[in-house]
Coordinates of C-alpha atoms in Angstrom, one line a residue:
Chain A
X1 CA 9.2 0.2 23.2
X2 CA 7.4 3.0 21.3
X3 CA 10.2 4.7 18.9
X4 CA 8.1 6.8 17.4
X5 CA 5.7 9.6 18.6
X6 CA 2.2 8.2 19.7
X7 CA -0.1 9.6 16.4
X8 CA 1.9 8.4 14.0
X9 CA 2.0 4.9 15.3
X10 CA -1.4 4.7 15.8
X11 CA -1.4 6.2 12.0
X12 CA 1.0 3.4 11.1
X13 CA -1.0 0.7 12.7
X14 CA -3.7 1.4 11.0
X15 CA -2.4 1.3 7.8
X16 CA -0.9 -2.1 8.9
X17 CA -4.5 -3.3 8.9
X18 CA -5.1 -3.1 5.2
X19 CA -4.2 -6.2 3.5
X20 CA -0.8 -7.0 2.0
X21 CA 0.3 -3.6 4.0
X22 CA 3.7 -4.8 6.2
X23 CA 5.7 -2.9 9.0
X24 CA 7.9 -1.2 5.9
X25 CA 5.0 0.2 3.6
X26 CA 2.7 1.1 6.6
X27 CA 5.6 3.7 7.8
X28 CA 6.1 5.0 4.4
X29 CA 3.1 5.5 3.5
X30 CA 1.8 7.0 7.3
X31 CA 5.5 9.4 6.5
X32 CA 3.4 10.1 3.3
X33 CA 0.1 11.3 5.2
X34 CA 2.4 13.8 7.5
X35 CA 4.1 15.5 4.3
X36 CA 0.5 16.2 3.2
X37 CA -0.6 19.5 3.3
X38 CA -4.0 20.1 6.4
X39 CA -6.2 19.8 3.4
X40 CA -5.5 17.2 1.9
X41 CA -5.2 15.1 4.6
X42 CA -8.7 15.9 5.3
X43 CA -9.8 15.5 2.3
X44 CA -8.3 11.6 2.7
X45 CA -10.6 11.5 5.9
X46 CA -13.7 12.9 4.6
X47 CA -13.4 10.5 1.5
X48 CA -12.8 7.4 3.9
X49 CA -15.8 8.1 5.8
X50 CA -17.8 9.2 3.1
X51 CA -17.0 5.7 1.2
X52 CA -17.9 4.1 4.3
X53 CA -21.4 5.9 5.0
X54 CA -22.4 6.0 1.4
X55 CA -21.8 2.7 -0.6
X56 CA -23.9 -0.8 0.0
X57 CA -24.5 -3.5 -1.7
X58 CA -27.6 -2.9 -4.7
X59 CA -30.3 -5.5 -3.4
X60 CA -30.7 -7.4 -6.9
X61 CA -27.0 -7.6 -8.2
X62 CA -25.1 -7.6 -4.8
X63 CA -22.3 -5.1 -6.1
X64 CA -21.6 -2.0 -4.6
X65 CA -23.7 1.1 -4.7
X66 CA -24.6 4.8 -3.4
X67 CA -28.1 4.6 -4.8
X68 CA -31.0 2.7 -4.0
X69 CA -30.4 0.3 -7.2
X70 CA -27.1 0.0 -8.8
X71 CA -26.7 1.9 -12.1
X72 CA -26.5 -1.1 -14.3
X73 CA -29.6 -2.8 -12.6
X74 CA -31.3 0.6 -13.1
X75 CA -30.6 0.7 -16.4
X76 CA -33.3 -0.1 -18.7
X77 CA -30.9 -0.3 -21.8
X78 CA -29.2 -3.3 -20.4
X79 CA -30.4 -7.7 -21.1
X80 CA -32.2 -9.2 -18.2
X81 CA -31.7 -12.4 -19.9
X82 CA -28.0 -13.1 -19.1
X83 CA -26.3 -12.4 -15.8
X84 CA -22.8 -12.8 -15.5
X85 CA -21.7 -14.0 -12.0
X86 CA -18.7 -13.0 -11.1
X87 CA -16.8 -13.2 -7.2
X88 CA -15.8 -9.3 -6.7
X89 CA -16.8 -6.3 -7.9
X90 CA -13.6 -5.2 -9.3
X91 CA -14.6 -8.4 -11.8
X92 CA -17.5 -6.0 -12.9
X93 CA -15.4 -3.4 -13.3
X94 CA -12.8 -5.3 -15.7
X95 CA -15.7 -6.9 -17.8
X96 CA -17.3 -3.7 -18.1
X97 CA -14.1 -1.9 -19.9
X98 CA -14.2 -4.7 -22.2
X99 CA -17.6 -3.3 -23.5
X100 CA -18.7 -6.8 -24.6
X101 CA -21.2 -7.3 -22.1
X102 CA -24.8 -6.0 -21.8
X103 CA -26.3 -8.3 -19.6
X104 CA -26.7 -7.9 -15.7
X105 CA -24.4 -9.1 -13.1
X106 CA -24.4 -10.7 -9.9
X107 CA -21.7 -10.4 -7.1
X108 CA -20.8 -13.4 -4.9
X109 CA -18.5 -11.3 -2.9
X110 CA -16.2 -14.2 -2.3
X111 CA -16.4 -17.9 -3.2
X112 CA -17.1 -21.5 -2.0
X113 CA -13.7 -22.8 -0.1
X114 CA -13.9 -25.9 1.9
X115 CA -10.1 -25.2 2.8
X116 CA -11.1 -21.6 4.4
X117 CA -14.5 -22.8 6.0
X118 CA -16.6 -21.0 3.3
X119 CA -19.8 -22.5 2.6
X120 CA -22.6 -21.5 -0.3
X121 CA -24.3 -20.0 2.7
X122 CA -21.6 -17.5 3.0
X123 CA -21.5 -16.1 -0.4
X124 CA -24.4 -13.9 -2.0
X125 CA -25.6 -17.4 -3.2
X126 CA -29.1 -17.1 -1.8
X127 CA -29.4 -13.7 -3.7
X128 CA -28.4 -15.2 -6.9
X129 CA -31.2 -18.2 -6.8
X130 CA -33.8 -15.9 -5.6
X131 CA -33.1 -13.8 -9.1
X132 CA -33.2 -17.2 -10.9
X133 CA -36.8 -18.0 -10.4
X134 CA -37.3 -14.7 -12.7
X135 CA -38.2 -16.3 -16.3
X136 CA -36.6 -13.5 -17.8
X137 CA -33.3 -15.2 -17.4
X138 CA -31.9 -17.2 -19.9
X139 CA -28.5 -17.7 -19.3
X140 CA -25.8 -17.6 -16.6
X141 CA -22.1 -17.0 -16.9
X142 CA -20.1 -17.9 -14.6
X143 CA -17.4 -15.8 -14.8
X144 CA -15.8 -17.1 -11.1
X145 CA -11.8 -17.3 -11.2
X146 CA -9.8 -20.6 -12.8
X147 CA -8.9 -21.5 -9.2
X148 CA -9.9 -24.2 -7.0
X149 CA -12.1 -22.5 -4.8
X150 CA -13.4 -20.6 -8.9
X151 CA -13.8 -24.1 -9.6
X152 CA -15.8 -24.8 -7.0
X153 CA -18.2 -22.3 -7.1
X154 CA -18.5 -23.0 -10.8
X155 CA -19.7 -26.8 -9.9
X156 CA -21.7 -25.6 -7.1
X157 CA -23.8 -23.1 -9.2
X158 CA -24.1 -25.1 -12.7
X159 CA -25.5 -28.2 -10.4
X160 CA -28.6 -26.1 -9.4
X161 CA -28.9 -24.3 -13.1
X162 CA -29.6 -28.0 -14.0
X163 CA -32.7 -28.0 -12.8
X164 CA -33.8 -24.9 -14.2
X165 CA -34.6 -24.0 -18.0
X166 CA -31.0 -21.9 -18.2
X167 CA -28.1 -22.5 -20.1
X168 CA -25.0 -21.7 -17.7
X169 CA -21.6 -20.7 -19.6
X170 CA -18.0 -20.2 -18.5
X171 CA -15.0 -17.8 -20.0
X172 CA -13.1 -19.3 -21.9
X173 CA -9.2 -20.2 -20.2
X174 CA -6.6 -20.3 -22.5
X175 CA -3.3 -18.4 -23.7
X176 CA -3.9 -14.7 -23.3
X177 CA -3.4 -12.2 -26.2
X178 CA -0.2 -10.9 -26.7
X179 CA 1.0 -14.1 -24.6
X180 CA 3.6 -16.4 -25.1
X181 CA 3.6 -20.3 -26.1
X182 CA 6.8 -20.7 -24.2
X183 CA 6.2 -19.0 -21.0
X184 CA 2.5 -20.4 -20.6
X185 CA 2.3 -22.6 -17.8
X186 CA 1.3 -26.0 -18.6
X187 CA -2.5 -25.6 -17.0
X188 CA -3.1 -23.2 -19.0
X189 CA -1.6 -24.7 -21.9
X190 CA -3.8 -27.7 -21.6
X191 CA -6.7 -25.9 -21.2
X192 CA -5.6 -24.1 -25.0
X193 CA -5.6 -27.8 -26.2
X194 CA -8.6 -29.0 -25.1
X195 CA -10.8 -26.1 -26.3
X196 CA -8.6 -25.2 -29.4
X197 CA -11.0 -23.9 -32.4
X198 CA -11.6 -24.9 -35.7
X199 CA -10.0 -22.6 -37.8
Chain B
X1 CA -16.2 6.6 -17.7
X2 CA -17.1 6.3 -13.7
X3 CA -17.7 2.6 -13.2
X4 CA -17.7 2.7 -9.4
X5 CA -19.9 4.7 -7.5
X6 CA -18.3 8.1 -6.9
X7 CA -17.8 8.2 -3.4
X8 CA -15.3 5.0 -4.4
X9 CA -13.6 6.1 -6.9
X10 CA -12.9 9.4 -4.4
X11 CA -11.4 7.0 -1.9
X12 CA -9.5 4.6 -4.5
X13 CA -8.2 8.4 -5.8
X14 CA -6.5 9.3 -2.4
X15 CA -4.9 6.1 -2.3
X16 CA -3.6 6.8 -5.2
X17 CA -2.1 9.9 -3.9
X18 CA 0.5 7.6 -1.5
X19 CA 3.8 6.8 -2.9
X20 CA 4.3 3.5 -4.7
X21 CA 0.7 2.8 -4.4
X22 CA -0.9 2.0 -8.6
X23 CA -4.5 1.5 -9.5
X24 CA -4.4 -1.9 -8.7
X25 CA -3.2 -1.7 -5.2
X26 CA -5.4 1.7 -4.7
X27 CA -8.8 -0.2 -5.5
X28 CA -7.6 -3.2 -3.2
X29 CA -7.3 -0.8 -0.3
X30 CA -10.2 0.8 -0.7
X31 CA -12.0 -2.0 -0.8
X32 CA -10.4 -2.9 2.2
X33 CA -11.8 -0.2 3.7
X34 CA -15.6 -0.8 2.6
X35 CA -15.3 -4.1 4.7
X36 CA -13.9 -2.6 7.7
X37 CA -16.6 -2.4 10.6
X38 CA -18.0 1.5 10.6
X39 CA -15.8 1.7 14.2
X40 CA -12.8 0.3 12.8
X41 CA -12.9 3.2 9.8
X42 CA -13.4 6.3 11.5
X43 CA -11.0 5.0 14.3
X44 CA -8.7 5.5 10.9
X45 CA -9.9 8.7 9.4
X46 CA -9.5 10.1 13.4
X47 CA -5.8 8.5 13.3
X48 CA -5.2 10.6 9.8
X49 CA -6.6 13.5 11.1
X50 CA -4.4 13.3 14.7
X51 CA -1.0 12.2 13.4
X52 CA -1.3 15.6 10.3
X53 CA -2.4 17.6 13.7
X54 CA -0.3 16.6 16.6
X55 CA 3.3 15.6 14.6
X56 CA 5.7 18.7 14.0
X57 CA 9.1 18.8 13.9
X58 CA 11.2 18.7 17.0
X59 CA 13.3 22.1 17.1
X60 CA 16.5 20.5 17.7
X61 CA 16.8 17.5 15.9
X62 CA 13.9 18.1 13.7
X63 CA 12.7 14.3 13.9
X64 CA 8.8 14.0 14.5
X65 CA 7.4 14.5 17.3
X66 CA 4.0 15.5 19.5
X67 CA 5.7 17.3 22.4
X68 CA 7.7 20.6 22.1
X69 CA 11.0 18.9 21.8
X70 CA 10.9 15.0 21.1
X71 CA 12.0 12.1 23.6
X72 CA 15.5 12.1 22.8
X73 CA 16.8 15.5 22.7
X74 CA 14.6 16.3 26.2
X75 CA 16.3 12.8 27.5
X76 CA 18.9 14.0 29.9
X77 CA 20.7 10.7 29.9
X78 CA 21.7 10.8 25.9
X79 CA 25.0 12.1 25.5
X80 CA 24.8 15.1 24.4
X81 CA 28.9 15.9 22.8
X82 CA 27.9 12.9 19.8
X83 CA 25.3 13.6 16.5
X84 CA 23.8 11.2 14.4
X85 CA 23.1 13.2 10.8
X86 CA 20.4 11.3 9.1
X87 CA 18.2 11.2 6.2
X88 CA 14.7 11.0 8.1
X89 CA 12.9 9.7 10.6
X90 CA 12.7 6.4 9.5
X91 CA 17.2 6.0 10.3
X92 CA 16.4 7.3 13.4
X93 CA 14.1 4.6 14.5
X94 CA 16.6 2.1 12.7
X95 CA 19.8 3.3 14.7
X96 CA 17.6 3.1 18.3
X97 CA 16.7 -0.1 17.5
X98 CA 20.3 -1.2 17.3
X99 CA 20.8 -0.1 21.3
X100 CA 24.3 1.0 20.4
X101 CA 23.9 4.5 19.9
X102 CA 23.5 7.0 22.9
X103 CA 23.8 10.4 21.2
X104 CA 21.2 12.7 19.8
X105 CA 20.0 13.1 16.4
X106 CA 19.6 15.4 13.3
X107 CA 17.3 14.8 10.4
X108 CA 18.0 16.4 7.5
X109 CA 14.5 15.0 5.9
X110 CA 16.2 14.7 2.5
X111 CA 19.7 14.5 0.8
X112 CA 21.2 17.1 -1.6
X113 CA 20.5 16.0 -5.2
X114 CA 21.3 17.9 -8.2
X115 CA 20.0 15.8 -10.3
X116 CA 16.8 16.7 -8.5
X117 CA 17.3 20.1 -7.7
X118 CA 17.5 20.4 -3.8
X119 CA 20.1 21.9 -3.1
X120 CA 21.9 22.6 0.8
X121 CA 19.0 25.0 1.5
X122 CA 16.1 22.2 0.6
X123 CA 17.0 19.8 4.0
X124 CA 17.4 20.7 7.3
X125 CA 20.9 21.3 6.9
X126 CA 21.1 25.2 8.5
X127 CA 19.7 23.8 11.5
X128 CA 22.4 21.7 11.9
X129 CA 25.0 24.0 11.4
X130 CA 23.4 26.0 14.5
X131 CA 23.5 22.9 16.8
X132 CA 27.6 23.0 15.6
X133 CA 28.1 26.0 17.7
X134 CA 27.7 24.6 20.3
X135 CA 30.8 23.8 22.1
X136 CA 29.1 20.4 23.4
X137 CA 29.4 18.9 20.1
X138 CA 32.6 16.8 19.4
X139 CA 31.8 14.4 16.8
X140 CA 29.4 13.8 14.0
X141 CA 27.9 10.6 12.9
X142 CA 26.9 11.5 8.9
X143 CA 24.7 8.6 8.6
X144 CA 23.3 9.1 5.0
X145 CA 22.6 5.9 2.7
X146 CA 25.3 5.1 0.7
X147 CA 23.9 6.4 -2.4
X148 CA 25.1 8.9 -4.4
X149 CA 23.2 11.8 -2.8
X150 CA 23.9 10.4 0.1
X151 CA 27.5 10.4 -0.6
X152 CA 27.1 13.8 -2.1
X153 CA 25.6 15.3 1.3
X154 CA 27.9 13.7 3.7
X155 CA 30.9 15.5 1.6
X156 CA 28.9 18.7 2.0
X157 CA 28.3 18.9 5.7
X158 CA 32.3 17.0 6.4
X159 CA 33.7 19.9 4.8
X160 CA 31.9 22.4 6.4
X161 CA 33.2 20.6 10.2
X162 CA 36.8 21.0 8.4
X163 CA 36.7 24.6 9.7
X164 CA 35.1 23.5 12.9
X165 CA 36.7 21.3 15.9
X166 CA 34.4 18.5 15.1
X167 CA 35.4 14.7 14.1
X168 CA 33.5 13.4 11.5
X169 CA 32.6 9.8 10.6
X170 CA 31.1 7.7 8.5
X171 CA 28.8 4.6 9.2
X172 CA 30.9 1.6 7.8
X173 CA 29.7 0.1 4.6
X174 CA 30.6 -3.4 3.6
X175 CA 29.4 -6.9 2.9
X176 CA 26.2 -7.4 5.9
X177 CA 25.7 -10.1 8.5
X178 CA 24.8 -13.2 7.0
X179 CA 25.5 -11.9 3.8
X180 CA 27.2 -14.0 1.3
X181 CA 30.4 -12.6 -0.9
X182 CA 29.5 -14.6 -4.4
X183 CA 26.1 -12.5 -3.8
X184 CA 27.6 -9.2 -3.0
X185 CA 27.4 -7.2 -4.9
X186 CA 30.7 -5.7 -6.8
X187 CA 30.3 -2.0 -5.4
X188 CA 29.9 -3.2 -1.6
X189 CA 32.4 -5.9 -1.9
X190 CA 34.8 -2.9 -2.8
X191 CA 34.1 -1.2 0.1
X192 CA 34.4 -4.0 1.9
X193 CA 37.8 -4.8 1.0
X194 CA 39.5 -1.6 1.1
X195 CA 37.7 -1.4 4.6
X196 CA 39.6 -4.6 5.6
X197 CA 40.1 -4.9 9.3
X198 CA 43.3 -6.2 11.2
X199 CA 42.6 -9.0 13.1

C-alpha cells in the first residue's frame, strides 16, 4: 500500500539504493530534498549527472578522473619509481593528506575475495602488471587493507613482484597514535610485537 | 587542497548538504553513485527533480502530496468529526500503518521550541485553528513526540480547544510492546505507572 504520494517514494527508493541507506534514513533524507529550495535541488541533479558524465578511471593509475590523465600521473614533479597500490580511491585520498608520499599510485578498485567470488581478474590487476614491465619502477607498496581479503591481495601481488627486479613493501599495522594499549585489540597488539623497533 | 576531481567533490558537497550525513558518509555515497549504471543515475537526478516539483502541501491537512488535496482528506470514507495533530509527514505514515485510526490529519511540520525560536506562527498551527471551526470537528488527537517541544505544543493547541467544544487527547505514553521494565527507562516507566490501567 503506497502511504505516501508517488514522487517522493520513487525519491525515497532511490535513496534506498545507496549503500548502508535503510527505510528510516532514505525518508529523512528524501524529507530533506523536498525542504530544499527549486535551486538547490537542481543544483543536486546537475551535480549527480555531471559526476556521472564527467569522471573515469585515468588509464595508467586506475583512479578516478575528469581529464584525460589523472593529475598526479600528469604530474611531472611526482617519482615513477614507487607506486603505492592501494584498493579505493578514497585510499589515495587519505595518503595524500598525509603529504608523505610522492610516488604514483595504482587503484585496484576492490580486492581478491574467494568468499565473494572475486578473482585477480576482477580487480584492476591486469593494469597494474602491464605498468610493472616499466623499468622505471622500483618499488611497490602495497598499501591494501589488514583484512583477509587485504591479505590476500597482498600475497597475490608480492608472488608475481618476485619475479621481477622490485622490492614490494607494506604499511606498517600496529597501535595507532594517540591510541590506547588497553583498548587495542589483541591482532593488532601482536602485530605491535612482532614488528616493535629498536629504540 | 582539491584532491578529487571537481565534478566529485561537487557531488560529495551536496551530500553533504542532507541532515546527518558527515564527510565520510558523503564521499561513500557519491561514490555510490559513480558505480551506478548511467540509467540507474539520471533515473535519480529525474526522481530529485519530480518529487521538489510535483509534492506541495495538501491545503487541509497540509501533509505532502501531488494532487490538489491529498488521499485522505479527499477519502470520503475517513471520518471526518476526529483529527490527528502531528509533527510531520513521517507520523502520518506511522499512525496509517497501525490500521486503527480512521480520521483525518494535520501536520504541523514542526513543534514550538523556544529554545529554538519557532514560535506558534513557525508550524502549521493557524491552519488548524481554521479546520476548528468547523462544526464537524469533535475531538483532537495531539499526537506530538513526547519531548519537550512536543509537550510544549500539545499544551498550546489544548488550551486553545478549552474555549472551543472540542475533546482533546493525548496518545498514551508508557513502557512499549516487548519492552522490558529493568530497561525502561525512569521517565517512561513514570508515565507508565501513573497511567496504570484497571484490569
Amino acid at each position: 500500500m503506497a502511504y505516501y504520494v508517488t514522487a517522493l517514494e520513487e525519491l525515497i527508493d532511490k535513496f534506498r539504493t545507496l549503500p548502508n541507506i535503510g527505510a528510516k534514513t532514505a525518508q529523512r533524507l528524501a524529507f530533506a530534498v523536498l525542504k530544499m529550495s527549486n535551486a538547490e535541488a537542481e543544483g543536486f541533479a546537475a551535480a549527480l549527472l555531471r559526476a556521472k558524465k564527467d569522471i573515469h578511471f585515468c588509464p595508467v593509475c586506475q583512479n578516478l578522473t575528469d581529464k584525460d590523465l589523472c593529475s598526479i600521473c600528469s604530474n611531472p614533479k611526482r617519482d615513477r619509481s614507487i607506486i603505492c597500490v592501494v584498493e579505493g580511491p578514497s585510499d589515495v585520498l587519505a595518503i595524500e593528506k598525509t603529504g608523505k608520499f610522492n610516488g604514483l599510485y595504482h587503484v585496484l578498485h576492490g580486492t581478491i575475495s574467494p568468499m565473494e567470488n572475486v578473482g585477480p581478474g576482477d580487480i584492476k590487476l591486469k593494469e597494474l602488471i602491464a605498468r610493472l614491465s616499466d623499468d622505471a619502477v622500483k618499488e611497490l607498496i602495497i598499501a591494501t587493507n589488514p583484512t583477509v581479503d587485504g591479505d590476500t591481495t597482498a600475497m597475490y601481488i608480492s608472488r608475481i613482484l618476485k619475479e621481477l627486479d622490485i622490492v614490494a613493501s607494506r604499511l606498517a599495522f600496529g597501535i595507532p597514535i594517540g591510541g590506547d594499549l588497553e583498548y587495542s585489540d589483541s591482532p593488532t597488539l601482536s602485530q605491535a610485537l612482532e614488528n616493535r623497533r629498536v629504540l
